[in-house]
Coordinates of C-alpha atoms in Angstrom, one line a residue:
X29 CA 60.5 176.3 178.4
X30 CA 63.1 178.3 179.5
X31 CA 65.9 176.0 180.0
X32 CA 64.9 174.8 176.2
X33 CA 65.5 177.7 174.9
X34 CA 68.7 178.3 176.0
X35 CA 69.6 174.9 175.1
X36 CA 68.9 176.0 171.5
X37 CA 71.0 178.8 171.9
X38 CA 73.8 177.1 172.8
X39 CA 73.7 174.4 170.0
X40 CA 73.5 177.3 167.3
X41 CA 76.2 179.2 168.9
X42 CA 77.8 175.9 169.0
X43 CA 77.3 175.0 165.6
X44 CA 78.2 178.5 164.2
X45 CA 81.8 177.8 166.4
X46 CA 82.0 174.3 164.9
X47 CA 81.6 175.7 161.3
X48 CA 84.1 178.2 162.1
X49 CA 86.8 175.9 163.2
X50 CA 86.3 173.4 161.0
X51 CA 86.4 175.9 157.9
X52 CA 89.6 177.4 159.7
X53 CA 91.2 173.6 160.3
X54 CA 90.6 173.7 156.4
X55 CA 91.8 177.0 155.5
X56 CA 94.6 175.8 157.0
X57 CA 95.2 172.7 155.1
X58 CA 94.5 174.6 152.0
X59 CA 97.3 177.0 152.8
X60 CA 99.5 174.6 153.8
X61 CA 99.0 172.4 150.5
X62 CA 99.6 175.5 148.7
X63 CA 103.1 176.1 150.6
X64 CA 104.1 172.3 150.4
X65 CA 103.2 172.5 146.4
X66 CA 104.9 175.8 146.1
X67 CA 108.1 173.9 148.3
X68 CA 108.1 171.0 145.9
X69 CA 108.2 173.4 142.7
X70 CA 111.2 175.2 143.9
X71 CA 113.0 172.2 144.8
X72 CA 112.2 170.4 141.5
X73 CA 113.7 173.6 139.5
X74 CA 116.8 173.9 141.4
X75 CA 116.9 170.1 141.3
X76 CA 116.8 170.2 137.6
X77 CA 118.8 173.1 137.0
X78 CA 121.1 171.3 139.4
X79 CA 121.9 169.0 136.0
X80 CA 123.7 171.7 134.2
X81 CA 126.2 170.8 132.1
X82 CA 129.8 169.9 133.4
X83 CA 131.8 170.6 130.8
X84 CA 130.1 174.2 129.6
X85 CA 130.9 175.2 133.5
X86 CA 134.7 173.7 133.8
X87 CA 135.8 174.9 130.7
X88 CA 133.7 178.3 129.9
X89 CA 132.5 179.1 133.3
X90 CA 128.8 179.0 131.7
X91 CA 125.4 178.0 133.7
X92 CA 123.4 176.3 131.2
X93 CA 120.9 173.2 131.2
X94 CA 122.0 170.7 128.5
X95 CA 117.8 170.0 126.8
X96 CA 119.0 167.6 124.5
X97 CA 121.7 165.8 126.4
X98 CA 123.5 163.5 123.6
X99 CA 120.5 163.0 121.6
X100 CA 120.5 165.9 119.3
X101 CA 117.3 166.9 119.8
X102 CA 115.7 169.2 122.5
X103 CA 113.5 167.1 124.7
X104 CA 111.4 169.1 127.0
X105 CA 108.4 166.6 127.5
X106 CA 111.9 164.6 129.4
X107 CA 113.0 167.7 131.7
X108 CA 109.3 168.4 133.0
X109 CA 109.4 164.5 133.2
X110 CA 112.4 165.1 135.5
X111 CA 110.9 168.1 137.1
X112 CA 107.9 165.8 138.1
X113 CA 110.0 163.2 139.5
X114 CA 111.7 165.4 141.5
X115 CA 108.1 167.2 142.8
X116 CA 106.9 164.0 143.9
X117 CA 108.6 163.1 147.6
X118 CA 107.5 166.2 148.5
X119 CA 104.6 166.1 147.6
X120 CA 103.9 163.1 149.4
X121 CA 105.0 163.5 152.9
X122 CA 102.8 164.9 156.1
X123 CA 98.9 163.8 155.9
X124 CA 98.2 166.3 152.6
X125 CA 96.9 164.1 149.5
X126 CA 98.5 166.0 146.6
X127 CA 98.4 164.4 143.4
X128 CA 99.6 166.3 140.4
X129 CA 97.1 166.8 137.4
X130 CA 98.8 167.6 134.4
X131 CA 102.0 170.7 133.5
X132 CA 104.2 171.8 131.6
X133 CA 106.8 174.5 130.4
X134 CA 105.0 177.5 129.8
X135 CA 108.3 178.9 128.5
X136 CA 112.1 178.9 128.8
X137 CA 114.7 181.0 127.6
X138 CA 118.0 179.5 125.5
X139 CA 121.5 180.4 125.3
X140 CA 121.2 181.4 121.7
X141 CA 117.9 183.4 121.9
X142 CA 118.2 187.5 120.8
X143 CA 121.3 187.0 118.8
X144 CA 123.1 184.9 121.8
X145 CA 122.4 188.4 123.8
X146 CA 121.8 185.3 126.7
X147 CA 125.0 183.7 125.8
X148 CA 126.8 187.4 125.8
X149 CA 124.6 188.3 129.2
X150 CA 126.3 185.0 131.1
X151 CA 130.5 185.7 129.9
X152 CA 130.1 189.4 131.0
X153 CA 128.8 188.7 133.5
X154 CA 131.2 186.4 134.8
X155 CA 134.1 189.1 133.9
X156 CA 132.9 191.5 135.7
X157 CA 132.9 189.5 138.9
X158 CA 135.9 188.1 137.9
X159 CA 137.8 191.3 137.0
X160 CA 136.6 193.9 139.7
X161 CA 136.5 197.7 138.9
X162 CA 140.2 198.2 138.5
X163 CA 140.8 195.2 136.3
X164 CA 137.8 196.8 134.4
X165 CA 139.3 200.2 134.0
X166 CA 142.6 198.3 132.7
X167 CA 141.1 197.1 130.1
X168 CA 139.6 200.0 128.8
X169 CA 142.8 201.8 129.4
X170 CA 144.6 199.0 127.5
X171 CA 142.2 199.1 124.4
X172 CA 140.1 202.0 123.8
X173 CA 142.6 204.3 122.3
X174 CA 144.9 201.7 120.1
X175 CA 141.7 199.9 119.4
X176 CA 140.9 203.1 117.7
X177 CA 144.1 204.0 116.2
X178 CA 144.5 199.9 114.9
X179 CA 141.2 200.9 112.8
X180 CA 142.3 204.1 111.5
X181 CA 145.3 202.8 110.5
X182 CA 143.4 199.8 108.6
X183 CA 141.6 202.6 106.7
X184 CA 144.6 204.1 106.0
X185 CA 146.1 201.4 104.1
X186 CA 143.4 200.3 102.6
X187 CA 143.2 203.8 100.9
X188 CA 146.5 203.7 99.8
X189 CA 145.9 200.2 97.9
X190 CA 142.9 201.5 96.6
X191 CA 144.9 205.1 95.2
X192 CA 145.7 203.0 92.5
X193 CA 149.7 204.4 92.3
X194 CA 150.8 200.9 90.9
X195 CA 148.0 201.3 87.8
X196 CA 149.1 204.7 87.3
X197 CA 152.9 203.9 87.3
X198 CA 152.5 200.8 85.0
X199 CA 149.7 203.5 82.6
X200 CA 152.7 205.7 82.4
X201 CA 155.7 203.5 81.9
X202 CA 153.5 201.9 79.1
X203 CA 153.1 204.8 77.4
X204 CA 156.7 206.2 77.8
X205 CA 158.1 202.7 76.7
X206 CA 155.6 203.4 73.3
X207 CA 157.2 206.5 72.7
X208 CA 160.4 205.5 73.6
X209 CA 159.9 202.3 71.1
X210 CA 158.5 205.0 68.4
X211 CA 161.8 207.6 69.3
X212 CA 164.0 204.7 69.1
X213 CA 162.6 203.8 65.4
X214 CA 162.9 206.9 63.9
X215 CA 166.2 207.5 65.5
X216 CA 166.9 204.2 63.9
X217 CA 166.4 205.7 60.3
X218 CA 167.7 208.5 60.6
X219 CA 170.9 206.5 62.0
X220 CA 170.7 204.8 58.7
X221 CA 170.9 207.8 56.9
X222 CA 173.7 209.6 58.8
X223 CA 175.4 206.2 60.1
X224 CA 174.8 207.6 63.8
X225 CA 174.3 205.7 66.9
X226 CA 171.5 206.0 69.8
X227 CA 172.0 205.3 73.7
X228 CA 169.3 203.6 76.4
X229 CA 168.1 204.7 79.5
X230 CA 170.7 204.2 82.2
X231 CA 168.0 202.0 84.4
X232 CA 167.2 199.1 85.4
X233 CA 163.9 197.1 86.7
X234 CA 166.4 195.1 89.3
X235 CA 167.8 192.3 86.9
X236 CA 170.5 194.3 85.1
X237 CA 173.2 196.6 87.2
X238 CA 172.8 200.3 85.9
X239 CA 173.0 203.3 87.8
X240 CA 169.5 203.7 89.0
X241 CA 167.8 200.7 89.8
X242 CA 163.9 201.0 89.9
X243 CA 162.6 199.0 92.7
X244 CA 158.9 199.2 91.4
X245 CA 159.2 195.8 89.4
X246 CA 160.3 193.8 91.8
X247 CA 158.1 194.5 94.3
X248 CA 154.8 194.1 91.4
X249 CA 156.1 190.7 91.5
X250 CA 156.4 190.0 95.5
X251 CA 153.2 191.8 95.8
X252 CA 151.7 188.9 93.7
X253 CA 153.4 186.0 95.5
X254 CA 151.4 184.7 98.6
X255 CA 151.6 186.5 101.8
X256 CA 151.3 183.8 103.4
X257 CA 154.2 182.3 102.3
X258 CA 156.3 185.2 102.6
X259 CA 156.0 185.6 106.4
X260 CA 155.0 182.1 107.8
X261 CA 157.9 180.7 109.3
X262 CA 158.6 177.6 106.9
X263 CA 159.7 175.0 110.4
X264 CA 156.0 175.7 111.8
X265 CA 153.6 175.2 108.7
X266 CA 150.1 176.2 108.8
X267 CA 147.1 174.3 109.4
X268 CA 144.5 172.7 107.0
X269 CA 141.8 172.4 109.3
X270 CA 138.5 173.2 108.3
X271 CA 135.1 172.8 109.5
X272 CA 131.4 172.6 107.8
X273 CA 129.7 176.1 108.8
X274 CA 126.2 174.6 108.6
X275 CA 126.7 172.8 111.4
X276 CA 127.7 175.4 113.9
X277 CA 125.5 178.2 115.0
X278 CA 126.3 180.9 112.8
X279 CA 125.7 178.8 109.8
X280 CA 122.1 176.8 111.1
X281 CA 119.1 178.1 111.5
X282 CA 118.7 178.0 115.3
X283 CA 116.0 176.8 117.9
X284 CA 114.1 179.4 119.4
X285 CA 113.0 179.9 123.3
X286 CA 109.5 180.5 124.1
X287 CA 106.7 182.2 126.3
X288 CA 109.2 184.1 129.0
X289 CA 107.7 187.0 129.8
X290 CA 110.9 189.2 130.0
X291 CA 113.3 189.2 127.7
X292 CA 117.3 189.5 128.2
X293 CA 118.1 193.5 127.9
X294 CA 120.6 194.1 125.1
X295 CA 123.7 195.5 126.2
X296 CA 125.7 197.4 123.4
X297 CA 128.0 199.1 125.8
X298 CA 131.3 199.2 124.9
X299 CA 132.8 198.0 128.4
X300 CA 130.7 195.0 128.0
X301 CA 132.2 194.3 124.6
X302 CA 135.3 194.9 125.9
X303 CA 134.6 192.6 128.8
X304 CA 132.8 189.8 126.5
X305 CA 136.3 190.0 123.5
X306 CA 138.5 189.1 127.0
X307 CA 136.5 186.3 127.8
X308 CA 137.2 184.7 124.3
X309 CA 140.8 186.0 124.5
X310 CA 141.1 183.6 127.9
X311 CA 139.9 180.4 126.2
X312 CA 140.1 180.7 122.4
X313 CA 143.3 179.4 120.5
X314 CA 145.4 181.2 117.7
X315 CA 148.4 181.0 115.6
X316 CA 150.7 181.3 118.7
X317 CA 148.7 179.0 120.5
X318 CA 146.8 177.1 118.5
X319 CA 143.8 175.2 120.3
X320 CA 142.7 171.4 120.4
X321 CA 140.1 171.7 118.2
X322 CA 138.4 171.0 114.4
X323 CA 140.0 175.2 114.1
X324 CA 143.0 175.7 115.6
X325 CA 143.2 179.3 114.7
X326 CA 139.7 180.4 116.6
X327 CA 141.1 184.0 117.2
X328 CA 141.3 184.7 113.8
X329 CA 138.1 182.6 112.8
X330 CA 136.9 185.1 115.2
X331 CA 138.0 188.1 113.3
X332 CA 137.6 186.4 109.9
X333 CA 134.6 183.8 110.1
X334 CA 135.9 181.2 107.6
X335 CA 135.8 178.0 107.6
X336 CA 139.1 176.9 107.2
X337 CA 142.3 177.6 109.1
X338 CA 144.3 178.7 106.2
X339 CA 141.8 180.9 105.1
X340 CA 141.6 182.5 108.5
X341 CA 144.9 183.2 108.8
X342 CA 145.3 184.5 105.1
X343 CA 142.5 187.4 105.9
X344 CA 143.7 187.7 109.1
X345 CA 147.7 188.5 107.6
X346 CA 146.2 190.7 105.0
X347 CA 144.0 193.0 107.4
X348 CA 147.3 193.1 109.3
X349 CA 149.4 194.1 106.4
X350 CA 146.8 197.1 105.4
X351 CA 147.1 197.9 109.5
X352 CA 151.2 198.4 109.2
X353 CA 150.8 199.7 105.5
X354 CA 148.6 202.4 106.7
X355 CA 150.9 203.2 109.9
X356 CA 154.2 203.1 107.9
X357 CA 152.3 205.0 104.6
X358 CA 151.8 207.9 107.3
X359 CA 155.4 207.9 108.4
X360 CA 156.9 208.0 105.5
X361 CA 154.6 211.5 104.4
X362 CA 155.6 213.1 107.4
X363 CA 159.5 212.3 107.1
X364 CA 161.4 215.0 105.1
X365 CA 164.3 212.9 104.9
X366 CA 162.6 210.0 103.2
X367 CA 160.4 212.2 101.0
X368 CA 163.5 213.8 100.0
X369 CA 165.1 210.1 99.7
X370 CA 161.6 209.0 97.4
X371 CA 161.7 212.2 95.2
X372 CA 165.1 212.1 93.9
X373 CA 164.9 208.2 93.2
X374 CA 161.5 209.3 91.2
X375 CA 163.0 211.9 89.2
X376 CA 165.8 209.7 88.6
X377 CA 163.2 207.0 87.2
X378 CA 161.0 209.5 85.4
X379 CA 164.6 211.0 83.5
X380 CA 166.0 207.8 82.6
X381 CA 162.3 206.7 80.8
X382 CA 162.2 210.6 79.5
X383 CA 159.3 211.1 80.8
X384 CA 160.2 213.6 83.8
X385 CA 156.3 215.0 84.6
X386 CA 155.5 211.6 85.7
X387 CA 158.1 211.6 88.3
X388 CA 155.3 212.5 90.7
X389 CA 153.2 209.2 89.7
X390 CA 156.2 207.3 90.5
X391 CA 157.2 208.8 93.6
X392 CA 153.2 208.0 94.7
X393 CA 154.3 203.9 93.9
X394 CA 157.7 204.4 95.4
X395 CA 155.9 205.4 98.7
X396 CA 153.4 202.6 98.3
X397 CA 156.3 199.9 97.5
X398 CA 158.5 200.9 100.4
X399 CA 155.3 201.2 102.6
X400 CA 154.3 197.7 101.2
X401 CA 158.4 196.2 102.4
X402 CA 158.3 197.6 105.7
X403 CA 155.2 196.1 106.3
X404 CA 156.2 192.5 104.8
X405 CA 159.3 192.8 107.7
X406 CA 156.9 193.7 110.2
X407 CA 155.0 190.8 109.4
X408 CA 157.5 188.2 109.5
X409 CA 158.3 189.7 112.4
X410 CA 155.2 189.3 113.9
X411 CA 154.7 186.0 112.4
X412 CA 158.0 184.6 114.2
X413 CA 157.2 185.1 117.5
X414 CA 158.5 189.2 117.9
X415 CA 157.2 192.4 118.6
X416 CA 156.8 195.5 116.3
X417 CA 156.1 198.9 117.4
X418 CA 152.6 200.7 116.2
X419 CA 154.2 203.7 115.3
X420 CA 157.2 203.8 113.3
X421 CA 159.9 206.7 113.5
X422 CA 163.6 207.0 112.2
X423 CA 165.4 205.0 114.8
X424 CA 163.3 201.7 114.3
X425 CA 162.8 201.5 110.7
X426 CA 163.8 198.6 109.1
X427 CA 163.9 198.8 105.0
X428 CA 166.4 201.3 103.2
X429 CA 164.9 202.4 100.3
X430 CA 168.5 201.5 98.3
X431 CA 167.6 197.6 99.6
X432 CA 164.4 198.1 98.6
X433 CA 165.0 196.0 95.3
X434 CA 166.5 193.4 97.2
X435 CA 164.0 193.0 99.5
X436 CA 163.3 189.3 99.2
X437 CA 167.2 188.7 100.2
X438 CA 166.6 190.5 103.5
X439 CA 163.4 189.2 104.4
X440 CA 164.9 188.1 107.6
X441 CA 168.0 190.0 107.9
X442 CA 166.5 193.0 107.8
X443 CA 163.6 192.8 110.2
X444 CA 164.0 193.4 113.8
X445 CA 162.5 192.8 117.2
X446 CA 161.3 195.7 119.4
X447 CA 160.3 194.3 122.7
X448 CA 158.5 198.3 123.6
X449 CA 156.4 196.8 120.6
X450 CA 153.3 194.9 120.2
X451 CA 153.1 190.9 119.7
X452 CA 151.2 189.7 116.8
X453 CA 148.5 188.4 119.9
X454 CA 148.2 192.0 120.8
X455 CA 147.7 193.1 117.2
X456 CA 144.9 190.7 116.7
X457 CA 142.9 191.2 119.7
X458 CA 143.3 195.2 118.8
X459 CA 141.7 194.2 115.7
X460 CA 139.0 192.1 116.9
X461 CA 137.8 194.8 118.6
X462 CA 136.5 196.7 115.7
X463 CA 134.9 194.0 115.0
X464 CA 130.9 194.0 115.1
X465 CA 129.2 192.9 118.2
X466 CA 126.7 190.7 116.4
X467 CA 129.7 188.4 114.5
X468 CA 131.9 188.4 117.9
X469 CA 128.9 186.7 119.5
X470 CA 127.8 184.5 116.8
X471 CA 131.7 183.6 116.3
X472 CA 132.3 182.9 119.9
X473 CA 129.3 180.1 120.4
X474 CA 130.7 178.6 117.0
X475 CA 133.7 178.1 118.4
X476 CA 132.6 177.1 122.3
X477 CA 130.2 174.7 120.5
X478 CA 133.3 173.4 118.2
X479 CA 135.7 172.6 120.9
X480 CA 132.8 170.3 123.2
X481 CA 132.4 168.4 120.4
X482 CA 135.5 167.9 119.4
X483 CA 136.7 167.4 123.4
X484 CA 133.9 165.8 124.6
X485 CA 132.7 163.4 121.5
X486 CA 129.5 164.8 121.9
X487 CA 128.6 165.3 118.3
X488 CA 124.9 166.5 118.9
X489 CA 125.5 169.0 121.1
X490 CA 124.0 172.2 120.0
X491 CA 124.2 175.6 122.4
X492 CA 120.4 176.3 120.9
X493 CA 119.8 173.2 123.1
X494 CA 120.7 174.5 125.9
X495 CA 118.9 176.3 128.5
X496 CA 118.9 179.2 130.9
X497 CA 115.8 179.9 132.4
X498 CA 112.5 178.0 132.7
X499 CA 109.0 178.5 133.6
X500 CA 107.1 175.9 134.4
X501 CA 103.3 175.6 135.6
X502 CA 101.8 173.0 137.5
X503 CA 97.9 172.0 138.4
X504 CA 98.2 170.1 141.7
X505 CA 94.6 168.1 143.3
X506 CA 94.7 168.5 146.8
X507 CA 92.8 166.3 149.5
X508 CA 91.0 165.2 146.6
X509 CA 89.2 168.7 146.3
X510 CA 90.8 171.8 145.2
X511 CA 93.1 172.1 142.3
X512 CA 96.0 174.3 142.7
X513 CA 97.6 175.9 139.6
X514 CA 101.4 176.8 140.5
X515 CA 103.7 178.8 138.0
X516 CA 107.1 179.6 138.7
X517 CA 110.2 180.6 137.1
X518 CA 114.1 179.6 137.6
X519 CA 116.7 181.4 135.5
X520 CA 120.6 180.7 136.6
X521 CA 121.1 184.6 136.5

């Protein structure tokens, strides 16, 4: 009786030890399945992110996961296809009998999403790795303050167009040619009565010599011409490129990411802007360097946004004109010399029309004429490969205000080059940094997305097609028994 009972005690116990190891043998298994299925998830993501696209990362230094491919069409049933296929050999090695169930992509993030904030995250980030803290600091150094001064300027000049000096001086000489025309009449009859004579205004509007010649005329009449024309070097031509804005980002409504749980954090900083502007300035082409692309002039797309070269570089010319108007406007009102010089030609003008209280109206379109030639030979300048200073002073000014009429016959002997100056590169990027964020961005993957067609004869490819981060989720059988749901996320930053 004894001995039986101990016998049952020792089966129980023995029983209770086999339950234990066996549930611990299968504890094990289970955490083990769980590890390989987690294993195989990883490697399938960096597998498939392992396919990011060539081209995007040779020529823009950019991590992304082409989702269309050449097919024009996002395809993410074919990726988590991929991802599958790649999950698979590992899935299948030791004893473990894993068999996935069914996934997906519970979300994923693309290169255009918050306004290309992704897009704009990826390029800074690759400057400031690139750059370093002091190349940093040299940039700010080398654009914050002129960046500044550029705008003002453009202000400037665009309030001196928009004073209206040419309206009032052509208002005036109207009315003093009427009541010259009506002086002249009665002078006429009363000359008919006495048999006396009556003399004209000693001045001129440029096409007859007289002893004041009024360079306001003349310069009505450049002003009307095309800029373009006037500065572009006649040799080197312009280009008629032009591209259909629907089909680039800006102008197409774009595909949207999905389901990520955080989104990109939006960086307005100005360094960052900085930063983002020097990428483009590294890989975008211009009228100095014009790129291989549908838009040859990108820079200036960049600062202008339309579709055509020409175009571009018209609106690019005439925000440059308003920048030196308004820098050479604000010389010429601190100069007493060429105040003086401005006045006396005015009141020389205003005399000869008899009509000396509008010599101030004149002298305001003087300023605004000589302002306006200055500018033109900075231009051409700029436009033939030299350098103009920003800020002008008595030494390097170009345009005498006696040549001023004959500006059109010194359009190139009278300019100069200043190499302490600024290139007409260095002008434009100083520009573009007023620029907003939001058009800079939207500008930049328009022209990134340009040029791989246009390089790579990939006509479908779209930057809203491609990806930067995934997350995918998984439900994995294992031994036949328990289902393991896996969900992980890979993002190339």
């Amino acid at each position: 009786m004894k001995r039986g009972s101990i016998t049952i005690f020792l089966a129980l116990i023995l029983s209770l030890l086999l339950s234990l190891v066996c549930t611990s043998i299968e504890s094990v298994r289970m955490a083990a399945a769980r590890t390989q299925i987690l294993n195989s998830m990883d490697i399938g993501l960096y597998s498939l992110f392992g396919q990011y696209d060539r081209i995007l990362l040779k020529d823009y230094d950019l991590f992304f996961l082409n989702g269309s491919g050449n097919k024009g069409k996002i395809n993410l049933s074919s990726l988590y296809d991929e991802l599958e296929n790649y999950m698979k050999p590992l899935l299948e090695q030791n004893s473990q009998k894993l068999a996935v169930k069914q996934g997906g992509f519970s979300g994923y993030r693309l290169a255009t999403d918050q306004d290309g904030e992704v897009f704009f995250r990826q390029a800074v980030t690759y400057m400031k790795k690139t750059l370093g803290a002091q190349g940093i600091q040299s940039l700010i150094n080398r654009f914050q303050e002129q960046g500044e001064r550029v705008r003002e300027a453009e202000e400037t000049g665009n309030q001196a167009e928009g004073n209206q000096s040419i309206e009032s001086y052509d208002a005036e000489m109207e009315a003093a040619a009427q009541n010259s025309e009506a002086a002249h009449q009665e002078s006429e009859n009363t000359s008919g009565e006495n048999g006396g004579q009556t003399g004209e205004p000693e001045i001129s509007d440029g096409n007859q010599p007289s002893q004041v010649v009024n360079p306001i005329p003349i310069l009505k009449r450049i002003r009307n011409m095309s800029l373009l024309d006037l500065i572009v070097p006649a040799e080197k031509g312009i280009s008629e490129n032009t591209v259909e804005k629907s089909s680039l980002c800006s102008g197409r409504r774009c595909e949207k990411g999905m389901g990520m749980l955080e989104e990109v954090k939006k960086d307005d900083s100005y360094i960052s802007q900085l930063l983002f502007q020097q990428y483009l300035e590294n890989r975008l082409g211009s009228y100095t360097a014009p790129a291989d692309c549908n838009l040859k002039y990108q820079k200036e797309y960049l600062l202008c946004g339309k579709n055509s070269d020409r175009e571009n570089l018209k609106s690019t010319a005439s925000r440059l004109l308003m920048v030196r108007e308004g820098v050479n406007a604000a010389y010429l009102m601190t100069d007493p010399v060429k105040r003086a010089q401005v006045q006396s030609m005015a009141l020389a003008i205003a005399s000869a029309f008899l009509v000396p209280p509008a010599s101030v109206i004149i002298e305001a379109a003087l300023l605004l004429c000589w302002s306006f030639g200055e500018s033109l030979l900075d231009l051409r300048e700029l436009f033939h490969g030299g350098k103009v200073p920003f800020v002008k002073h008595a030494g390097n000014w170009q345009l005498a205000l006696e040549n001023l009429a004959d500006l059109m016959e010194n359009l190139d002997s009278g300019r100069r080059n200043d190499e302490s100056g600024l290139s007409y590169e260095e002008y434009l990027q100083l520009m573009i940094v007023s620029e907003s964020k939001k058009n800079k961005v939207s500008r930049g993957m328009d022209m990134i997305e340009m040029c791989i067609r246009s390089s790579t004869g990939q006509k479908g490819f779209r930057l809203d097609h491609c990806i930067e981060a995934i997350e995918a989720s998984v439900d994995v059988k294992a031994n036949r028994k328990k289902i393991f749901t896996v969900k992980k996320q890979y993002s190339y930053l």
